[in-house]
Amino acid sequence: MTDQTSPLKKPDLLDQVVARTNLKKRDVKPAVEAALSVIADALARGDEVALPPLGKLRIVKAKELPEGARVLTLKLRMPKDASRHATTDLAEDGEDG
């Protein structure tokens, strides 16, 4: 764990994906937004999400709030080498991932 840090927000995520992939932001944004939506849908259904190198994410507690909102308490199990994979698992030019 680290000391108090600022959260990673979507604009920062997009900028970092652009930097790591050398793609244009206009190309990255819809793909990242779609991926986040798919993850949110899976969690809403109560599915476990396994996304290397991030790890396995599952709901340990859910609370319904007024107006249809929910609070989910999640458990994330990250592999030891997650930070190493974050920069090495990108597809090379011509690869399909």
Short mmCIF file of C-alpha atoms in Angstrom, two decimals:
data_model
loop_
_atom_site.label_atom_id
_atom_site.label_comp_id
_atom_site.label_asym_id
_atom_site.label_seq_id
_atom_site.Cartn_x
_atom_site.Cartn_y
_atom_site.Cartn_z
CA MET A 1 0.00 0.00 0.00
CA THR A 2 1.08 3.54 -0.64
CA ASP A 3 0.39 6.75 1.17
CA GLN A 4 -2.60 8.87 0.16
CA THR A 5 -2.56 9.22 -3.62
CA SER A 6 -4.94 10.75 -6.10
CA PRO A 7 -7.36 8.38 -7.84
CA LEU A 8 -6.85 7.32 -11.43
CA LYS A 9 -9.64 9.02 -13.34
CA LYS A 10 -10.87 8.25 -16.83
CA PRO A 11 -9.04 11.15 -18.56
CA ASP A 12 -5.78 10.02 -16.93
CA LEU A 13 -6.46 6.41 -17.92
CA LEU A 14 -7.07 7.47 -21.52
CA ASP A 15 -3.86 9.52 -21.59
CA GLN A 16 -1.83 6.61 -20.23
CA VAL A 17 -3.33 4.15 -22.73
CA VAL A 18 -2.54 6.60 -25.53
CA ALA A 19 1.05 6.86 -24.28
CA ARG A 20 1.52 3.08 -24.04
CA THR A 21 -0.08 2.21 -27.36
CA ASN A 22 0.90 5.20 -29.51
CA LEU A 23 -2.69 5.27 -30.78
CA LYS A 24 -4.71 8.45 -31.13
CA LYS A 25 -6.99 9.43 -28.26
CA ARG A 26 -10.00 9.38 -30.61
CA ASP A 27 -9.26 5.69 -31.27
CA VAL A 28 -8.49 4.77 -27.66
CA LYS A 29 -11.46 6.47 -25.98
CA PRO A 30 -14.31 4.31 -27.41
CA ALA A 31 -12.39 1.09 -26.77
CA VAL A 32 -11.56 1.99 -23.16
CA GLU A 33 -15.12 3.18 -22.51
CA ALA A 34 -16.51 -0.05 -23.98
CA ALA A 35 -14.15 -2.15 -21.84
CA LEU A 36 -15.17 -0.26 -18.69
CA SER A 37 -18.83 -0.76 -19.59
CA VAL A 38 -18.35 -4.52 -20.09
CA ILE A 39 -16.60 -4.76 -16.70
CA ALA A 40 -19.38 -2.74 -15.01
CA ASP A 41 -22.05 -4.97 -16.60
CA ALA A 42 -20.28 -8.12 -15.38
CA LEU A 43 -20.04 -6.77 -11.84
CA ALA A 44 -23.69 -5.68 -11.94
CA ARG A 45 -24.62 -9.29 -12.74
CA GLY A 46 -22.48 -10.49 -9.84
CA ASP A 47 -19.92 -12.17 -12.10
CA GLU A 48 -16.30 -12.60 -11.09
CA VAL A 49 -14.00 -10.63 -13.36
CA ALA A 50 -10.60 -12.14 -14.18
CA LEU A 51 -8.44 -9.74 -16.17
CA PRO A 52 -4.72 -10.37 -16.16
CA PRO A 53 -2.56 -8.50 -15.38
CA LEU A 54 -5.07 -6.63 -13.18
CA GLY A 55 -6.16 -9.80 -11.38
CA LYS A 56 -9.41 -11.36 -10.17
CA LEU A 57 -12.16 -9.06 -8.98
CA ARG A 58 -15.26 -10.24 -7.17
CA ILE A 59 -18.09 -8.77 -5.12
CA VAL A 60 -17.93 -9.55 -1.41
CA LYS A 61 -20.87 -7.36 -0.38
CA ALA A 62 -23.60 -5.40 -2.15
CA LYS A 63 -26.00 -2.81 -0.76
CA GLU A 64 -28.96 -1.36 -2.62
CA LEU A 65 -29.43 2.40 -2.31
CA PRO A 66 -32.42 4.60 -3.13
CA GLU A 67 -33.07 5.46 -6.79
CA GLY A 68 -31.52 2.21 -8.04
CA ALA A 69 -27.93 2.91 -7.05
CA ARG A 70 -25.76 0.16 -5.50
CA VAL A 71 -22.66 0.10 -3.36
CA LEU A 72 -20.40 -2.85 -4.09
CA THR A 73 -17.56 -3.94 -1.85
CA LEU A 74 -15.04 -5.65 -4.08
CA LYS A 75 -12.06 -7.89 -3.48
CA LEU A 76 -9.19 -7.71 -5.94
CA ARG A 77 -6.53 -10.38 -5.99
CA MET A 78 -3.53 -9.18 -7.96
CA PRO A 79 -0.71 -11.43 -9.11
CA LYS A 80 2.78 -10.73 -7.74
CA ASP A 81 4.09 -9.63 -11.11
CA ALA A 82 1.15 -7.42 -12.13
CA SER A 83 3.27 -4.28 -12.58
CA ARG A 84 5.73 -6.11 -14.85
CA HIS A 85 2.94 -7.34 -17.12
CA ALA A 86 1.37 -3.90 -17.32
CA THR A 87 4.11 -2.76 -19.68
CA THR A 88 5.05 -6.04 -21.40
CA ASP A 89 1.72 -7.64 -22.34
CA LEU A 90 0.79 -5.17 -25.07
CA ALA A 91 0.43 -6.60 -28.56
CA GLU A 92 3.23 -5.83 -30.95
CA ASP A 93 2.52 -4.28 -34.35
CA GLY A 94 0.69 -6.81 -36.46
CA GLU A 95 -0.44 -8.95 -33.46
CA ASP A 96 -4.06 -9.38 -32.44
CA GLY A 97 -3.39 -9.25 -28.71
#
